[in-house]
Short mmCIF file of C-alpha atoms in Angstrom, two decimals:
data_model
loop_
_atom_site.label_atom_id
_atom_site.label_comp_id
_atom_site.label_asym_id
_atom_site.label_seq_id
_atom_site.Cartn_x
_atom_site.Cartn_y
_atom_site.Cartn_z
CA UNK A 8 77.77 -45.92 27.83
CA UNK A 9 78.69 -45.74 24.44
CA UNK A 10 76.91 -43.14 22.49
CA UNK A 11 75.53 -44.45 18.85
CA UNK A 12 76.80 -42.70 15.95
CA UNK A 13 76.73 -44.00 12.30
CA UNK A 14 79.42 -43.69 9.89
CA UNK A 15 78.87 -42.62 6.09
CA UNK A 16 80.94 -43.26 3.13
CA UNK A 17 82.20 -41.44 0.89
CA UNK A 18 84.40 -42.67 -2.27
CA UNK A 19 85.15 -39.87 -5.11
CA UNK A 20 86.22 -41.11 -8.84
CA UNK A 21 89.23 -39.15 -9.49
CA UNK A 22 92.04 -41.01 -6.86
CA UNK A 23 89.31 -43.99 -5.36
CA UNK A 24 90.11 -42.55 -2.08
CA UNK A 25 87.26 -43.11 0.28
CA UNK A 26 86.62 -40.00 3.03
CA UNK A 27 84.50 -41.70 6.40
CA UNK A 28 81.96 -38.93 8.34
CA UNK A 29 80.91 -40.29 11.63
CA UNK A 30 78.23 -38.88 12.87
CA UNK A 31 76.24 -39.13 16.14
CA UNK A 32 73.16 -40.07 16.43
CA UNK A 33 71.47 -37.89 18.17
CA UNK A 34 72.38 -35.86 14.81
CA UNK A 35 70.16 -37.74 13.01
CA UNK A 36 67.28 -37.74 15.18
CA UNK A 37 67.21 -34.00 15.09
CA UNK A 38 67.82 -34.10 11.49
CA UNK A 39 64.62 -36.04 11.06
CA UNK A 40 62.52 -34.91 14.05
CA UNK A 41 63.38 -31.35 11.81
CA UNK A 42 62.27 -32.64 8.44
CA UNK A 43 59.09 -33.66 9.86
CA UNK A 44 58.02 -30.13 10.98
CA UNK A 45 59.25 -29.02 8.10
CA UNK A 46 57.12 -31.09 6.03
CA UNK A 47 54.02 -30.34 8.50
CA UNK A 48 54.40 -26.76 8.20
CA UNK A 49 54.80 -26.76 4.41
CA UNK A 50 51.40 -28.80 4.50
CA UNK A 51 49.81 -26.73 6.75
CA UNK A 52 51.20 -23.25 4.82
CA UNK A 53 49.86 -25.01 1.44
CA UNK A 54 46.71 -25.59 3.22
CA UNK A 55 45.91 -22.46 4.22
CA UNK A 56 47.05 -20.67 1.45
CA UNK A 57 44.24 -23.25 -1.08
CA UNK A 58 41.36 -22.16 1.84
CA UNK A 59 42.72 -18.50 0.98
CA UNK A 60 42.51 -18.83 -2.81
CA UNK A 61 39.01 -20.63 -1.85
CA UNK A 62 37.79 -17.44 -0.15
CA UNK A 63 38.96 -14.97 -2.58
CA UNK A 64 37.42 -17.03 -5.96
CA UNK A 65 34.01 -17.07 -3.63
CA UNK A 66 34.55 -13.22 -3.06
CA UNK A 67 35.21 -12.29 -6.20
CA UNK A 68 31.89 -14.33 -7.45
CA UNK A 69 30.18 -12.78 -5.20
CA UNK A 70 31.30 -9.23 -5.94
CA UNK A 71 30.31 -10.45 -9.57
CA UNK A 72 26.90 -11.27 -8.54
CA UNK A 73 26.35 -8.47 -6.81
CA UNK A 74 27.44 -6.03 -9.70
CA UNK A 75 25.10 -8.06 -11.70
CA UNK A 76 22.24 -7.78 -9.63
CA UNK A 77 22.45 -4.21 -9.48
CA UNK A 78 22.95 -3.35 -12.97
CA UNK A 79 19.79 -5.92 -13.29
CA UNK A 80 17.90 -3.39 -10.61
CA UNK A 81 19.49 -0.20 -12.21
CA UNK A 82 17.55 -1.58 -15.19
CA UNK A 83 14.06 -2.66 -13.85
CA UNK A 84 14.10 0.73 -12.11
CA UNK A 85 14.73 2.53 -15.37
CA UNK A 86 11.73 0.46 -16.80
CA UNK A 87 9.54 0.81 -13.75
CA UNK A 88 10.04 4.62 -14.47
CA UNK A 89 9.47 4.93 -17.72
CA UNK A 90 6.15 2.99 -17.80
CA UNK A 91 4.86 5.20 -14.72
CA UNK A 92 5.67 8.29 -16.89
CA UNK A 93 3.73 6.95 -20.07
CA UNK A 94 0.95 5.56 -18.07
CA UNK A 95 0.59 8.98 -16.55
CA UNK A 96 1.50 11.08 -19.98
CA UNK A 97 -1.85 8.47 -21.20
CA UNK A 98 -3.87 8.86 -18.50
CA UNK A 99 -3.64 12.97 -19.18
CA UNK A 100 -4.14 13.05 -22.78
CA UNK A 101 -6.80 10.17 -21.92
CA UNK A 102 -8.29 13.11 -19.90
CA UNK A 103 -7.45 15.72 -22.16
CA UNK A 104 -9.76 13.64 -25.32
CA UNK A 105 -12.40 12.95 -22.89
CA UNK A 106 -13.02 17.08 -22.18
CA UNK A 107 -12.66 17.42 -25.98
CA UNK A 108 -15.60 16.01 -26.86
CA UNK A 109 -18.06 16.33 -24.04
CA UNK A 110 -17.87 12.64 -22.55
CA UNK A 111 -17.19 14.48 -19.02
CA UNK A 112 -17.60 17.53 -18.01
CA UNK A 113 -17.00 18.97 -14.39
CA UNK A 114 -19.27 21.18 -11.68
CA UNK A 115 -18.13 23.13 -9.26
CA UNK A 116 -18.88 22.21 -5.57
CA UNK A 117 -17.22 23.17 -2.15
CA UNK A 118 -15.28 20.37 -1.59
CA UNK A 119 -13.43 20.57 -5.30
CA UNK A 120 -14.53 19.66 -9.04
CA UNK A 121 -17.24 16.41 -8.38
CA UNK A 122 -17.30 14.50 -12.01
CA UNK A 123 -20.71 14.10 -13.95
CA UNK A 124 -21.89 12.73 -16.78
CA UNK A 125 -23.00 13.16 -19.88
CA UNK A 126 -26.58 15.53 -19.84
CA UNK A 127 -25.39 16.43 -15.75
CA UNK A 128 -26.75 13.26 -14.15
CA UNK A 129 -24.37 12.73 -11.12
CA UNK A 130 -22.06 9.82 -11.28
CA UNK A 131 -23.42 6.43 -8.87
CA UNK A 132 -21.15 6.11 -5.73
CA UNK A 133 -20.93 2.43 -7.02
CA UNK A 134 -19.22 4.03 -10.53
CA UNK A 135 -17.04 5.96 -8.28
CA UNK A 136 -16.01 2.56 -6.61
CA UNK A 137 -15.15 1.37 -9.44
CA UNK A 138 -12.95 3.81 -10.64
CA UNK A 139 -11.82 5.72 -7.51
CA UNK A 140 -7.72 5.83 -9.24
CA UNK A 141 -8.92 7.32 -12.52
CA UNK A 142 -11.38 9.49 -10.67
CA UNK A 143 -8.45 11.12 -8.02
CA UNK A 144 -6.12 11.65 -11.15
CA UNK A 145 -9.32 13.36 -13.14
CA UNK A 146 -10.07 15.41 -9.82
CA UNK A 147 -6.08 16.59 -9.79
CA UNK A 148 -5.64 17.00 -13.33
CA UNK A 149 -8.92 18.66 -14.10
CA UNK A 150 -8.19 22.45 -14.12
CA UNK A 151 -4.76 22.18 -15.60
CA UNK A 152 -5.86 20.46 -18.26
CA UNK A 153 -8.45 22.45 -19.40
CA UNK A 154 -5.86 25.22 -18.98
CA UNK A 155 -3.86 23.08 -21.31
CA UNK A 156 -5.63 22.18 -23.93
CA UNK A 157 -6.04 23.56 -27.56
CA UNK A 158 -9.33 25.09 -27.68
CA UNK A 159 -10.19 24.93 -24.24
CA UNK A 160 -10.69 27.32 -21.65
CA UNK A 161 -10.63 27.01 -17.79
CA UNK A 162 -13.99 26.95 -16.10
CA UNK A 163 -15.33 30.65 -15.00
CA UNK A 164 -13.77 31.53 -11.51
CA UNK A 165 -13.06 35.25 -10.75
CA UNK A 166 -9.20 35.95 -11.14
CA UNK A 167 -8.07 32.79 -13.47
CA UNK A 168 -9.02 33.78 -17.00
CA UNK A 169 -6.85 36.68 -16.84
CA UNK A 170 -3.72 34.07 -15.37
CA UNK A 171 -3.88 31.53 -17.84
CA UNK A 172 -2.75 33.57 -21.27
CA UNK A 173 0.63 33.99 -19.43
CA UNK A 174 0.85 31.03 -17.31
CA UNK A 175 0.46 28.49 -20.59
CA UNK A 176 3.63 27.62 -22.64
CA UNK A 177 3.03 29.99 -25.68
CA UNK A 178 6.86 30.19 -26.83
CA UNK A 179 9.46 28.22 -27.89
CA UNK A 180 12.46 28.43 -25.11
CA UNK A 181 14.70 28.50 -28.01
CA UNK A 182 14.97 29.01 -32.25
CA UNK A 183 16.02 25.39 -33.82
CA UNK A 184 14.59 22.04 -35.30
CA UNK A 185 13.17 19.64 -33.26
CA UNK A 186 15.81 16.55 -33.46
CA UNK A 187 13.76 14.37 -30.47
CA UNK A 188 10.20 13.88 -30.54
CA UNK A 189 8.25 13.00 -27.42
CA UNK A 190 7.11 9.15 -26.71
CA UNK A 191 8.70 6.12 -27.70
CA UNK A 192 11.82 6.02 -29.22
CA UNK A 193 15.47 4.16 -29.97
CA UNK A 194 17.83 5.37 -27.09
CA UNK A 195 20.74 7.46 -29.11
CA UNK A 196 23.27 5.75 -26.42
CA UNK A 197 21.78 2.12 -25.77
CA UNK A 198 19.70 1.25 -29.30
CA UNK A 199 16.84 0.29 -26.89
CA UNK A 200 13.28 1.73 -27.09
CA UNK A 201 12.74 4.27 -24.21
CA UNK A 202 10.35 6.64 -23.43
CA UNK A 203 11.00 10.07 -24.29
CA UNK A 204 9.13 12.67 -22.04
CA UNK A 205 9.91 15.72 -24.09
CA UNK A 206 11.10 17.39 -27.33
CA UNK A 207 14.66 18.20 -28.47
CA UNK A 208 15.33 21.22 -29.93
CA UNK A 209 18.86 21.81 -31.59
CA UNK A 210 20.28 24.84 -31.16
CA UNK A 211 24.13 26.56 -31.23
CA UNK A 212 25.81 26.19 -27.64
CA UNK A 213 25.22 29.35 -25.83
CA UNK A 214 22.29 30.50 -27.63
CA UNK A 215 19.50 31.70 -24.65
CA UNK A 216 17.25 29.96 -23.44
CA UNK A 217 13.74 31.43 -22.62
CA UNK A 218 10.90 30.41 -20.08
CA UNK A 219 7.82 29.51 -22.44
CA UNK A 220 5.26 31.38 -19.80
CA UNK A 221 5.41 33.14 -16.58
CA UNK A 222 6.21 31.08 -13.92
CA UNK A 223 8.51 30.67 -10.37
CA UNK A 224 11.55 28.69 -10.74
CA UNK A 225 11.36 25.56 -8.64
CA UNK A 226 14.56 24.28 -9.29
CA UNK A 227 18.07 24.22 -10.60
CA UNK A 228 20.03 21.77 -10.71
CA UNK A 229 22.48 18.89 -11.93
CA UNK A 230 20.32 15.93 -12.66
CA UNK A 231 21.31 12.74 -13.81
CA UNK A 232 20.48 12.42 -17.90
CA UNK A 233 19.24 15.89 -17.73
CA UNK A 234 22.45 17.62 -17.19
CA UNK A 235 22.28 21.21 -16.07
CA UNK A 236 18.57 21.22 -15.15
CA UNK A 237 16.23 24.14 -14.82
CA UNK A 238 12.15 23.68 -13.64
CA UNK A 239 9.40 26.44 -13.86
CA UNK A 240 5.67 25.83 -11.82
CA UNK A 241 3.28 27.87 -13.95
CA UNK A 242 0.62 27.18 -11.23
CA UNK A 243 -2.38 24.88 -11.46
CA UNK A 244 0.01 21.30 -11.68
CA UNK A 245 1.60 23.12 -14.94
CA UNK A 246 5.05 22.62 -15.59
CA UNK A 247 7.64 23.12 -17.66
CA UNK A 248 11.38 21.88 -17.86
CA UNK A 249 14.25 22.88 -19.41
CA UNK A 250 17.87 20.25 -19.71
CA UNK A 251 21.26 20.01 -21.18
CA UNK A 252 21.98 23.37 -20.39
CA UNK A 253 25.51 24.85 -20.45
CA UNK A 254 25.09 27.37 -17.47
CA UNK A 255 22.28 29.12 -16.09
CA UNK A 256 20.42 32.52 -15.75
CA UNK A 257 18.20 32.24 -12.87
CA UNK A 258 17.70 31.07 -9.31
CA UNK A 259 15.70 28.66 -6.94
CA UNK A 260 12.35 31.06 -6.12
CA UNK A 261 12.78 33.74 -9.29
CA UNK A 262 9.47 35.08 -10.71
CA UNK A 263 10.06 34.53 -14.35
CA UNK A 264 7.57 36.39 -16.87
CA UNK A 265 7.23 34.30 -20.99
CA UNK A 266 10.67 35.03 -22.62
CA UNK A 267 12.91 35.79 -19.91
CA UNK A 268 16.75 33.63 -20.42
CA UNK A 269 16.79 31.28 -17.59
CA UNK A 270 20.19 28.97 -19.09
CA UNK A 271 21.92 28.74 -21.89
CA UNK A 272 22.07 25.83 -24.50
CA UNK A 273 24.49 23.46 -23.71
CA UNK A 274 25.69 19.70 -23.77
CA UNK A 275 25.30 18.63 -20.36
CA UNK A 276 24.14 15.12 -19.25
CA UNK A 277 23.54 12.33 -21.61
CA UNK A 278 23.70 14.36 -25.38
CA UNK A 279 24.67 13.75 -28.81
CA UNK A 280 24.94 17.56 -29.71
CA UNK A 281 24.55 21.10 -28.26
CA UNK A 282 20.40 21.02 -27.79
CA UNK A 283 17.88 21.94 -25.03
CA UNK A 284 15.28 18.87 -23.71
CA UNK A 285 11.74 20.74 -23.30
CA UNK A 286 9.21 18.71 -21.45
CA UNK A 287 5.60 20.32 -20.55
CA UNK A 288 4.23 17.85 -17.55
CA UNK A 289 1.20 18.25 -15.47
CA UNK A 290 0.76 17.69 -12.41
CA UNK A 291 4.04 15.70 -12.47
CA UNK A 292 3.00 13.56 -15.67
CA UNK A 293 4.64 14.55 -19.04
CA UNK A 294 2.95 15.19 -22.17
CA UNK A 295 3.35 16.58 -25.62
CA UNK A 296 4.88 19.63 -25.67
CA UNK A 297 4.51 19.82 -29.59
CA UNK A 298 0.83 20.71 -29.08
CA UNK A 299 1.90 23.80 -27.22
CA UNK A 300 4.78 24.70 -29.84
CA UNK A 301 2.81 23.98 -33.10
CA UNK A 302 1.18 26.82 -31.83
CA UNK A 303 3.57 28.98 -29.94
CA UNK A 304 5.73 32.12 -31.44
CA UNK A 305 9.16 32.29 -31.71
CA UNK A 306 9.85 35.52 -29.69
CA UNK A 307 7.69 37.96 -28.08
#
């Protein structure tokens, strides 16, 4: 049986020659098969590339959404923290005002400090149940607030009267000008409202920062926002914080006296210039340090 073949005629314009090319049929069949396989492969590769491109696009969108949600979560955390600090500070201030004007006082019992109303009448159990959170806060802060409040002294208790003079902040941590006040203010970086839990005292870079009262150093660390931070515990729930230091002059566990150097003025953390961020806290609640600074001395 004679094999089937195909003849192709190729003509040129130069010499009017006609060339014949004879191709076996099976060769054309193979070429057609290869063309079909190549087309299918090309379509499959294009489809795979399209799916991969779609997956990459979706992945990038998910990463963008994750970053957006993370930023929103961090902003909510900052808002909640600021709100909690302001609430604690207001509660502490309310306690001081109430004690200053005699709206409440405390009597000693074997179980701690109990609240009594004006005239010495005990507060009823129903009243306790209605304001249990406020009562617990006042009970925990009564001693430290009485210690820290201007014009108030601790309740008579053996040994505490002598301790009050040295453990209450009565010294400026550094000599300088107050450039940032306590409370609500505009954040110098974001331009938005934020709660400032202390005061900023401007000073020359490298000046010594002094402990404002006797106490024990409980933190010497680098903390976000504060930079290099030293925290001194003065007892009775009272502590002072010193931020944005350039270096430390103390260590955790050290017993410091009023006026001892604990660090040096710097620009660590979120700052716009050399200064000390100074906080006074009562059981973790920030209170306005100005009430101590206004009557404090600038040195020993």
